Short mmCIF file of C-alpha atoms and ligand atoms in Angstrom, two decimals:
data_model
loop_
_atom_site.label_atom_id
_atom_site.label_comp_id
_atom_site.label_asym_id
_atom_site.label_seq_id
_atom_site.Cartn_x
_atom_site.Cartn_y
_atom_site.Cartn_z
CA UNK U 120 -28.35 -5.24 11.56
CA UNK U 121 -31.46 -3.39 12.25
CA UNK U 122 -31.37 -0.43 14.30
CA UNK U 123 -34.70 -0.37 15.73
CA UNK U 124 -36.47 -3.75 15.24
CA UNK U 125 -36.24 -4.85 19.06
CA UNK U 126 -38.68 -8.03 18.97
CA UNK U 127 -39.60 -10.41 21.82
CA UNK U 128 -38.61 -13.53 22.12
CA UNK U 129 -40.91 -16.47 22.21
CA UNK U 130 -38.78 -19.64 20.36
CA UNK U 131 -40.01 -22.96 21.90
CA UNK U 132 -36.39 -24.91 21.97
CA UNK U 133 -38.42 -28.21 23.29
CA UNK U 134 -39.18 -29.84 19.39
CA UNK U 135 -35.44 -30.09 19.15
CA UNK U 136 -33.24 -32.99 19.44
CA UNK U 137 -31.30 -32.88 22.88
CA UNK U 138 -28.23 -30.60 23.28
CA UNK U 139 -25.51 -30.00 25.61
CA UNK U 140 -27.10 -27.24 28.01
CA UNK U 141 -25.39 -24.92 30.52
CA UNK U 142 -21.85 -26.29 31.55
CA UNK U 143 -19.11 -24.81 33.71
CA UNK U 144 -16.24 -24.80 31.03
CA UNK U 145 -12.34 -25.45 32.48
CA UNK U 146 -10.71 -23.05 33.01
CA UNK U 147 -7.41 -23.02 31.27
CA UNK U 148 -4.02 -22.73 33.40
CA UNK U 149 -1.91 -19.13 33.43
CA UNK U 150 0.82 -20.89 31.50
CA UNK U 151 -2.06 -21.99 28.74
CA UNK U 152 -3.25 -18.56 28.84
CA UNK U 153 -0.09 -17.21 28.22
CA UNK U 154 0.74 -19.42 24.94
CA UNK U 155 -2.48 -18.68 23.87
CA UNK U 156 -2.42 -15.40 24.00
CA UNK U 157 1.01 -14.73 22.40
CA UNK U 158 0.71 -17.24 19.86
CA UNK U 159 0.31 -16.38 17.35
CA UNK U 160 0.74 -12.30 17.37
CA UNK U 161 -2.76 -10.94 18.53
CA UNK U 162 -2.50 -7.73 16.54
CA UNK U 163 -0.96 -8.72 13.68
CA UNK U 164 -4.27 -10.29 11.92
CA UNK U 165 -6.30 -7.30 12.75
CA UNK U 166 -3.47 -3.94 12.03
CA UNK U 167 -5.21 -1.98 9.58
CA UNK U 168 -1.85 -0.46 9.18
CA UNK U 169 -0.32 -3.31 7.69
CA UNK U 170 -1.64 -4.20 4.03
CA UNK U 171 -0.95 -8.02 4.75
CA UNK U 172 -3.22 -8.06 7.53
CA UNK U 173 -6.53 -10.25 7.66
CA UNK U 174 -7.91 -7.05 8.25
CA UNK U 175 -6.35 -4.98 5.42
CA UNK U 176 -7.53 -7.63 3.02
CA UNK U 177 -11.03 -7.70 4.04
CA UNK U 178 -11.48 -3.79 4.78
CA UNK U 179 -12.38 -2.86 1.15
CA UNK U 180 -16.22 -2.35 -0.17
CA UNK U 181 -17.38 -5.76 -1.13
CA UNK U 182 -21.27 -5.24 -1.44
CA UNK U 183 -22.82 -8.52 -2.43
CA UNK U 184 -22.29 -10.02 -6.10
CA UNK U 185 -19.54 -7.26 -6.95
CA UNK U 186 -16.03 -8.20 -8.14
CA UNK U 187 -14.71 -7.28 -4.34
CA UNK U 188 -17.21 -9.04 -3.15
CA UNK U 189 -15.53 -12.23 -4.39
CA UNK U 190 -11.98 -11.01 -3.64
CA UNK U 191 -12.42 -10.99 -0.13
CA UNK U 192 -14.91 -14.44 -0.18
CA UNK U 193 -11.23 -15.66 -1.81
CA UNK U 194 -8.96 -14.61 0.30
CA UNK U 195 -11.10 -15.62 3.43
CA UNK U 196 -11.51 -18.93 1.70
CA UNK U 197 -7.68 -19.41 0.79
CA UNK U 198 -7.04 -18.62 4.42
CA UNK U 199 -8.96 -21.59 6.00
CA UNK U 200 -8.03 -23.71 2.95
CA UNK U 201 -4.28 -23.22 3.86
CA UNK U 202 -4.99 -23.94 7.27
CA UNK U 203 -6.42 -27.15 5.72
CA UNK U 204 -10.44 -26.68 6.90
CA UNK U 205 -13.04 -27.99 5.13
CA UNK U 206 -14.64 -25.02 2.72
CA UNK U 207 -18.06 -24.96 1.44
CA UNK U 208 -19.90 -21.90 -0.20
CA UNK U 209 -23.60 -21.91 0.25
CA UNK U 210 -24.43 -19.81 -3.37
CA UNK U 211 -28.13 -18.80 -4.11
CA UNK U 212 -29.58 -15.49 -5.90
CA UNK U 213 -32.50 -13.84 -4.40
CA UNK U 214 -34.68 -11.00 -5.45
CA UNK U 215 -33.75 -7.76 -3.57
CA UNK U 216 -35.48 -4.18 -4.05
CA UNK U 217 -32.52 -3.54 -6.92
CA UNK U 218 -33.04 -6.49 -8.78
CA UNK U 219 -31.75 -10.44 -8.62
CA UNK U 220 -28.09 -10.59 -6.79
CA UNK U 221 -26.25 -13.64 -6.26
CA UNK U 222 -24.92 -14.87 -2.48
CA UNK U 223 -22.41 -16.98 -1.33
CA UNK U 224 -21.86 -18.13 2.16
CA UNK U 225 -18.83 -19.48 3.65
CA UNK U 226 -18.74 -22.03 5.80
CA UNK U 227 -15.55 -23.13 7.05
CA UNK U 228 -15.16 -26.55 8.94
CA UNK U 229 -12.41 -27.37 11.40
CA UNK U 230 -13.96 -31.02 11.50
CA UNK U 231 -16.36 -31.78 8.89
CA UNK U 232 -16.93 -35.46 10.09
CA UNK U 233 -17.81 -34.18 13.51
CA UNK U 234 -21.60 -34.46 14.80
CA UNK U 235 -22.03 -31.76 15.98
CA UNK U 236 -19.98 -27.88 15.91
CA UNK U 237 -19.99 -24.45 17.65
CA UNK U 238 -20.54 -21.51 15.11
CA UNK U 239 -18.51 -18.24 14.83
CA UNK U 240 -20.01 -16.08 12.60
CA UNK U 241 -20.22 -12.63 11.33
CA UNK U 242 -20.99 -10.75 7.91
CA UNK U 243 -18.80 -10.65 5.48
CA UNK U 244 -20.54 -8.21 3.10
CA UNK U 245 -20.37 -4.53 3.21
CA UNK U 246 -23.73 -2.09 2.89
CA UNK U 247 -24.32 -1.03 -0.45
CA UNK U 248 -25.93 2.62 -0.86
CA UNK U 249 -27.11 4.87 -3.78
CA UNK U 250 -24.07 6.48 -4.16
CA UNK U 251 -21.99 2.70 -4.57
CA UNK U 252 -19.39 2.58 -5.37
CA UNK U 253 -18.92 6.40 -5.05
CA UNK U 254 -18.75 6.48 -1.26
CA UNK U 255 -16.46 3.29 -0.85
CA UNK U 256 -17.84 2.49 2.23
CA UNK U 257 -15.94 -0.38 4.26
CA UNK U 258 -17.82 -1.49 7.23
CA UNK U 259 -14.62 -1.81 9.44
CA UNK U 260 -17.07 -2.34 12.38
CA UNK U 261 -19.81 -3.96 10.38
CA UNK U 262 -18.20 -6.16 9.70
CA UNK U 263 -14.57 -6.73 8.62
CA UNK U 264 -13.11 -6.52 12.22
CA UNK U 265 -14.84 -9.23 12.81
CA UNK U 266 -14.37 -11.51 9.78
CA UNK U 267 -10.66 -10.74 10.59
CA UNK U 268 -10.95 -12.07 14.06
CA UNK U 269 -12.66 -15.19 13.28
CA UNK U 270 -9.58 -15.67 11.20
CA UNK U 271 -7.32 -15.09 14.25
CA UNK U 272 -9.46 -17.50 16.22
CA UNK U 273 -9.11 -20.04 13.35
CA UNK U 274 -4.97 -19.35 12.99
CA UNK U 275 -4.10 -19.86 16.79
CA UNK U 276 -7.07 -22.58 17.33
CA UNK U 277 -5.60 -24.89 14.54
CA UNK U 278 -2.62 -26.31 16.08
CA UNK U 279 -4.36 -27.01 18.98
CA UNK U 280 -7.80 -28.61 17.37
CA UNK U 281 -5.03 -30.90 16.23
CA UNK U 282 -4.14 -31.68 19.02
CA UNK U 283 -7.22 -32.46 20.55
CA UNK U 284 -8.04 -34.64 17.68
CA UNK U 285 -4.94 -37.03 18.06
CA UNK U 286 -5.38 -36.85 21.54
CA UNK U 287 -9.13 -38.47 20.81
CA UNK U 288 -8.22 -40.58 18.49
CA UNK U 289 -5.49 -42.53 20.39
CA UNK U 290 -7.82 -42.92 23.07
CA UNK U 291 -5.73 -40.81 25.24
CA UNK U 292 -8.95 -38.86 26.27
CA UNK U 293 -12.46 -39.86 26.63
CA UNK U 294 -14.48 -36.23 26.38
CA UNK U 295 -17.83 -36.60 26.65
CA UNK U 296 -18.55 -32.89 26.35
CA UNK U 297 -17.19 -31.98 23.33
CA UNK U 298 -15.14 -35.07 21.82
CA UNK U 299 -17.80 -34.43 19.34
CA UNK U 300 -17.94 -31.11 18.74
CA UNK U 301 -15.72 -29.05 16.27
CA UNK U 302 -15.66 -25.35 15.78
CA UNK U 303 -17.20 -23.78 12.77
CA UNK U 304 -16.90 -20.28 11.21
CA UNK U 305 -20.05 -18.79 8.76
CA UNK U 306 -19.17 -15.50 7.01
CA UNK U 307 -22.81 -14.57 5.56
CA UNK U 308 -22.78 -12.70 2.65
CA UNK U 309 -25.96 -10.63 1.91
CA UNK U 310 -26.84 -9.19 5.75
CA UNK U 311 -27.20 -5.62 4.95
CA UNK U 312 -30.37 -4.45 3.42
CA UNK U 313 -29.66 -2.63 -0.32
CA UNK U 314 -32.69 -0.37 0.50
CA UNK U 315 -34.05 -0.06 4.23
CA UNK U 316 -34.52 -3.26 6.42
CA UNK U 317 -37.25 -5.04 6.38
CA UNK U 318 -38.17 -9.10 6.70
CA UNK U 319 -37.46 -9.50 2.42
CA UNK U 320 -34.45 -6.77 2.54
CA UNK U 321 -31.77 -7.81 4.72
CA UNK U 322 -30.14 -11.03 6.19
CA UNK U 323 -30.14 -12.65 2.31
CA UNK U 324 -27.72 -15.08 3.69
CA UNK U 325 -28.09 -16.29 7.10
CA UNK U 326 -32.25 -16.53 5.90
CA UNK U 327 -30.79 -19.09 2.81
CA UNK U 328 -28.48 -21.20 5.41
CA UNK U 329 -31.05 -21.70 7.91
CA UNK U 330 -33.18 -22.72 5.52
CA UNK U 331 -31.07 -24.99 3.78
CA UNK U 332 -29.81 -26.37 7.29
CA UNK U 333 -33.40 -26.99 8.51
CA UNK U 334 -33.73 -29.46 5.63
CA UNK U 335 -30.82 -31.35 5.33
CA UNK U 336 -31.38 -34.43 7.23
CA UNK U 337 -28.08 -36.43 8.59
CA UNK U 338 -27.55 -39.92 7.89
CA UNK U 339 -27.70 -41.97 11.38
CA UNK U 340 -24.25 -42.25 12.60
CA UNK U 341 -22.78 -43.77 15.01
CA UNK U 342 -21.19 -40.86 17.07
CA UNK U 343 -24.60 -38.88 16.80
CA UNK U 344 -25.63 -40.35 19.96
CA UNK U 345 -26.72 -37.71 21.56
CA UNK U 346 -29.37 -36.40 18.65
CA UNK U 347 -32.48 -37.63 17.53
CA UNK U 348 -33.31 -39.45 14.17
CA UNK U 349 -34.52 -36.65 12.47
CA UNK U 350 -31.32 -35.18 12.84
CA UNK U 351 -30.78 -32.21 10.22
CA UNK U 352 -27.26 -30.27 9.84
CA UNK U 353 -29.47 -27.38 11.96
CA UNK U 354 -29.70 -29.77 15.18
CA UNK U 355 -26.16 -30.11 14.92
CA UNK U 356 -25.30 -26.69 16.32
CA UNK U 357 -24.67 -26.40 20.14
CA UNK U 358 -24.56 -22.67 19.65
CA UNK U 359 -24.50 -19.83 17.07
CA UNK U 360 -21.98 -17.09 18.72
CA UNK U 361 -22.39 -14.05 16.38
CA UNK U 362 -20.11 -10.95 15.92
CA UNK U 363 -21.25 -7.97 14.79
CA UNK U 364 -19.91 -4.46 15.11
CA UNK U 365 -16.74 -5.02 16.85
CA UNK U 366 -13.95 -3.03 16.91
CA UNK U 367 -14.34 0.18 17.95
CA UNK U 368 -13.33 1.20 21.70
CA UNK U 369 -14.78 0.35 25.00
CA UNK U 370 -18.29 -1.44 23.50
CA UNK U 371 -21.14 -2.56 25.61
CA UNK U 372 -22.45 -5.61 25.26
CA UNK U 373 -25.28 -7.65 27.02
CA UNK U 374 -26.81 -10.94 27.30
CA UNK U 375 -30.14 -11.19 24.96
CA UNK U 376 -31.30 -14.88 25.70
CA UNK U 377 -31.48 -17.05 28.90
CA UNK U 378 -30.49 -20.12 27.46
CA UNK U 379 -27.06 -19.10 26.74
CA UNK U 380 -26.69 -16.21 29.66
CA UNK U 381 -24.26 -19.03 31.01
CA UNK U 382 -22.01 -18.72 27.83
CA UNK U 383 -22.04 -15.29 28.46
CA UNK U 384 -21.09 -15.31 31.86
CA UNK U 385 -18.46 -17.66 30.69
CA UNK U 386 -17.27 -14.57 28.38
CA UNK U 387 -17.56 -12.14 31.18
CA UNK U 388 -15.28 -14.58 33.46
CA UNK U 389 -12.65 -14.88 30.54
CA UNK U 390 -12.65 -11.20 30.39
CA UNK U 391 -11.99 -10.75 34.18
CA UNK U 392 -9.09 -13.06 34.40
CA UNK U 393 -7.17 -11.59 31.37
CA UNK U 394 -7.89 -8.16 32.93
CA UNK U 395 -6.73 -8.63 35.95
CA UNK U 396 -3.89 -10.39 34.90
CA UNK U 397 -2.76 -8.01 32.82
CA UNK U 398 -3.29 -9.28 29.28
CA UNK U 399 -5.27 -6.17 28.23
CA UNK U 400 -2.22 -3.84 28.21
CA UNK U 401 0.79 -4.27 26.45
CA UNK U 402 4.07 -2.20 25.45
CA UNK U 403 2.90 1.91 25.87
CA UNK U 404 -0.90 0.90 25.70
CA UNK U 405 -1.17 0.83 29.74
CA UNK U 406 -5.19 2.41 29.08
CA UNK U 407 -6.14 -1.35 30.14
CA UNK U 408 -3.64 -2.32 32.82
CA UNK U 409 -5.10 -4.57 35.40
CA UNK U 410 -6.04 -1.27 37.75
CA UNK U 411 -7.52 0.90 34.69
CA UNK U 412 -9.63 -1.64 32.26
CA UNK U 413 -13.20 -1.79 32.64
CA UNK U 414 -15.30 -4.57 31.17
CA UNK U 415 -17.50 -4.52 28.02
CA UNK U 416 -20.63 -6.39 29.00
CA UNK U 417 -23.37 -5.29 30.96
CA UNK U 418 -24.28 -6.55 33.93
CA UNK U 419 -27.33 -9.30 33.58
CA UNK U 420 -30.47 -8.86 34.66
CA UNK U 421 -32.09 -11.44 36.55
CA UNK U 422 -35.33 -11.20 35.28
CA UNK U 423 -36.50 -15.10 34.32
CA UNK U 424 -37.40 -14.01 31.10
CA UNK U 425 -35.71 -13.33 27.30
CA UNK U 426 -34.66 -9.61 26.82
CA UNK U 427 -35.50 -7.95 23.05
CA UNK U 428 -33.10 -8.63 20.67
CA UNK U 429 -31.49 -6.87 17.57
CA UNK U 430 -32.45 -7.78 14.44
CA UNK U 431 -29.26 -9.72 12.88
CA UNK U 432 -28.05 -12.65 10.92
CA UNK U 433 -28.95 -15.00 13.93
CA UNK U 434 -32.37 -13.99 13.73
CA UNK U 435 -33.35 -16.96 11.12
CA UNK U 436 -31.66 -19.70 13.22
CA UNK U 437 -32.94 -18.19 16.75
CA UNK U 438 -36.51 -18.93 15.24
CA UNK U 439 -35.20 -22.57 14.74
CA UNK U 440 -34.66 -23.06 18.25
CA UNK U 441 -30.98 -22.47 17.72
CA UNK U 442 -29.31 -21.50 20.81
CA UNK U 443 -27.34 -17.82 20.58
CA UNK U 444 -24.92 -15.85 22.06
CA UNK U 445 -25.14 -12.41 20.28
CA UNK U 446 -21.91 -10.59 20.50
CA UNK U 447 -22.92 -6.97 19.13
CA UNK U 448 -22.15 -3.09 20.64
CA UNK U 449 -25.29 -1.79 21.85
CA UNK U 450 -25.81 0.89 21.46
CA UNK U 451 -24.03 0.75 17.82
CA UNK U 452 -20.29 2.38 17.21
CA UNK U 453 -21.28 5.93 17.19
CA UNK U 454 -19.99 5.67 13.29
CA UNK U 455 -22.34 2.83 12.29
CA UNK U 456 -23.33 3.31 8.32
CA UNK U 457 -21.64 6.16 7.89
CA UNK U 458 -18.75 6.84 5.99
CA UNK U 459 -16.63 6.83 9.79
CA UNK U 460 -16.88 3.47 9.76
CA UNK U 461 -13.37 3.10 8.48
CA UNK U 462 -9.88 2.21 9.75
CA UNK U 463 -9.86 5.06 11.58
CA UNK U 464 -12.97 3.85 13.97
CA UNK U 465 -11.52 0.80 14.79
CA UNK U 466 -8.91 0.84 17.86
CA UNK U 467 -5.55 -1.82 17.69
CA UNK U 468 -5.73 -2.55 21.51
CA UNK U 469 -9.47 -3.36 21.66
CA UNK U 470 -9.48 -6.05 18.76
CA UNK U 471 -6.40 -7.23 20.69
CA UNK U 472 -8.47 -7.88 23.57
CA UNK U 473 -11.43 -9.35 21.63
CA UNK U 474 -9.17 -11.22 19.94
CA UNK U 475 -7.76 -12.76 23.19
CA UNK U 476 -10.97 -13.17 24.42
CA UNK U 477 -12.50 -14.76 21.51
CA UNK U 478 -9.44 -17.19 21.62
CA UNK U 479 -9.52 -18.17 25.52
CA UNK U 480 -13.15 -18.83 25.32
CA UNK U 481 -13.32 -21.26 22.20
CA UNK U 482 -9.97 -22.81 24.26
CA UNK U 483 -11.94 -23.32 26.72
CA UNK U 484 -15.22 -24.56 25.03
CA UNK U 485 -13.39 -26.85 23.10
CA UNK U 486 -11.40 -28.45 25.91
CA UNK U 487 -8.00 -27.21 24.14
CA UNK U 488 -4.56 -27.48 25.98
CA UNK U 489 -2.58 -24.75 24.63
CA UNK U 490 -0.21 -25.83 27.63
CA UNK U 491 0.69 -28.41 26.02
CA UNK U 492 1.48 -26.59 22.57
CA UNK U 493 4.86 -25.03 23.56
CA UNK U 494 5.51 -26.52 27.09
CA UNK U 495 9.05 -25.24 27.32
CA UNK U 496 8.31 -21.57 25.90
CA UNK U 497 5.14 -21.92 28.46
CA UNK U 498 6.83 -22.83 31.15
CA UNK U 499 9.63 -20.24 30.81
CA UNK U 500 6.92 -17.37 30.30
CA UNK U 501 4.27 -18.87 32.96
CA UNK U 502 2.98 -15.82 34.86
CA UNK U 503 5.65 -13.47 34.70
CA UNK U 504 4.29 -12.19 31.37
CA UNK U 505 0.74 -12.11 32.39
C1 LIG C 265 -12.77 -2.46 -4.76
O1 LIG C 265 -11.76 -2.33 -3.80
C2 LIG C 265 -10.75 -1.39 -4.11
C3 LIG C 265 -9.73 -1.43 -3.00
O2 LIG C 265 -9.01 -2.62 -3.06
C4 LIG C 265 -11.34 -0.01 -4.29
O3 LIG C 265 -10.33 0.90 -4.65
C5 LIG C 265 -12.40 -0.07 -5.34
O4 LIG C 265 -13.03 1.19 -5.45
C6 LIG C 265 -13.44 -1.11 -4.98
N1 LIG C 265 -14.41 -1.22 -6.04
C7 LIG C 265 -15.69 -0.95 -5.82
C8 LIG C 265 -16.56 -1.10 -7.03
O5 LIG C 265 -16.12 -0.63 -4.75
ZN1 LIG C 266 -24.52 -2.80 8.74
#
């Protein structure tokens, strides 16, 4: 993202089809906390020291349209695919200040006949430089750690999405917030500028989907009740929650936008329950114990009106109205486009925590029942663990 482009915000949301606005979200019960947050292993997809790892597999450099480029867009790909989502790439070349390069972005779908999803998303590409592929860069921060924990989210979501489906379809629950929604990751390829960021150097990707998205009207359908006829696959997105330079140690985040400060406070509140229950520390890492941690988001201003923003891959659909919740460090990891922005920048217990975080908030956005997953194991481990 860019450094020092802060803009301000002046996207009129009223042209858009109708969307689900603020909500209070359920909050889940200790025992569904507790199977969510064990199950599966919340480190293992994000241990740099373990080859196997989501991580490991994504922290090489994979600059756009190079060969490791497409073995990461593979392996991310053969991960949802195994976990039976719908795959699409989104492939398009584009002019950049070193010639034509070719992009692909990934969409993965949980529920591709669904009317209407909540995005994940982050960068899969790494920044190329002069010295490419000299310096192997990696971008743990910017932004495999967070490709890796969209995967995590994905991996202990799945069994329950399932769930909530059958549950749905059986008529066993009538959900009128979200029976139609369906979670949706975007890894955009192409975010990093190859030269210095500008509007025509940067974002290749996330410019191309929105695009694309903007113009590809829907079909009426029945279960599209709540969106106009123009409906295009844009209007379908409740929200567009991006990560971007995760992973490093005790980050600071804040709200950008006021249309989705209530997400955000949602995100604070999931935060304060696992910390105080505990969740943060585990084993010898006590640095987060319910007495010790300390939050990562900022307090919110009240001021009635939208803060700046980063430039980012959100950027394109924020100008479409789309509402955002903007999950960056600010300021940036102290090792942001340098060659520190390795394994050695990112810290195990932090993308723990995000990675419980990430997965208790989509729980409860989605209206999952990870309760219900393992009730005997849940009931056995209610509270005592957390
Ligand atoms: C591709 O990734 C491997 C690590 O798997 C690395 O050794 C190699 O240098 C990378 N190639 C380029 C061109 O960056
Ligand atoms: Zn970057």
């Amino acid at each position: 993202m860019n450094f020092i482009s802060f803009l301000l915000f002046s996207a009129l949301y009223t042209c858009l089809a109708s969307r689900l606005g603020d909500r209070t979200l359920p909050e889940l019960s200790a025992s569904g906390i507790t199977t969510l947050i064990t199950t599966p292993d919340p480190i293992k997809n994000v241990d740099p020291s373990n080859p196997a790892s989501h991580l490991s597999k994504i922290l090489i450099p994979r600059v756009s349209d190079t060969e490791n480029n497409t073995i990461v867009r593979d392996y991310i790909v053969s991960t949802l695919k195994a976990l039976q989502w719908h795959v699409e790439i989104d492939e398009f070349t584009d002019k950049t200040p070193i010639g034509t390069k070719r992009f692909r972005n990934i969409i993965a779908t949980k529920d591709p006949t669904a009317s209407r999803r909540v995005i994940l998303a982050a960068h899969y590409d790494s920044k190329y430089s002069a010295t490419y592929p000299d310096d192997q860069f990696v971008g743990a921060t910017d932004s495999a750690a967070p490709c890796a924990m969209m995967l995590d989210v994905a991996e202990a979501l799945n069994p329950l999405l399932d769930e909530r489906k059958k549950r749905l379809d059986e008529g066993l629950e009538d959900d009128e917030d979200v029976a139609d929604t369906t979670l949706q990751l975007v890894f955009f390829d192409g975010e990093e500028a190859f030269v210095v960021w500008t509007a025509t150097d940067s974002i290749y990707g996330a410019r191309h989907l929105a695009d694309k998205w903007a113009s590809t009207y829907l079909s009426p359908h029945g279960k599209r009740r709540l969106m106009g006829t123009q409906s295009t696959e844009l209007t379908g997105i409740e929200h567009l929650i991006l990560l971007d330079l995760l992973g490093a140690p005790q980050p600071s985040l804040r709200s950008y936008f006021l249309d989705t400060a209530w997400l955000f406070d949602a995100l604070v509140s999931v935060e304060r329950r696992l910390g105080e229950s505990g969740a943060f520390a585990y084993g010898e890492e006590q640095g987060m114990a319910p007495e010790k941690w300390t939050t990562y988001f900022q307090p919110r201003t009240e001021l009635k009106i939208n803060m700046g923003y980063i430039g980012d891959d959100h950027v394109p659909f924020l100008e479409r109205g789309v509402p955002v919740l903007h999950l960056i460090a600010d300021p940036f990891p102290p090792v942001w486009h340098t060659l520190k922005d390795d394994a050695t920048a990112l810290d195990i217990p932090t993308m723990r925590r995000w990675n419980l975080m990430l997965r208790v908030l989509m729980s409860e956005y989605l209206h999952l029942r990870p309760e219900d997953a393992q009730p005997h194991s849940a009931v056995r481990r209610d509270a005592s663990e957390l």
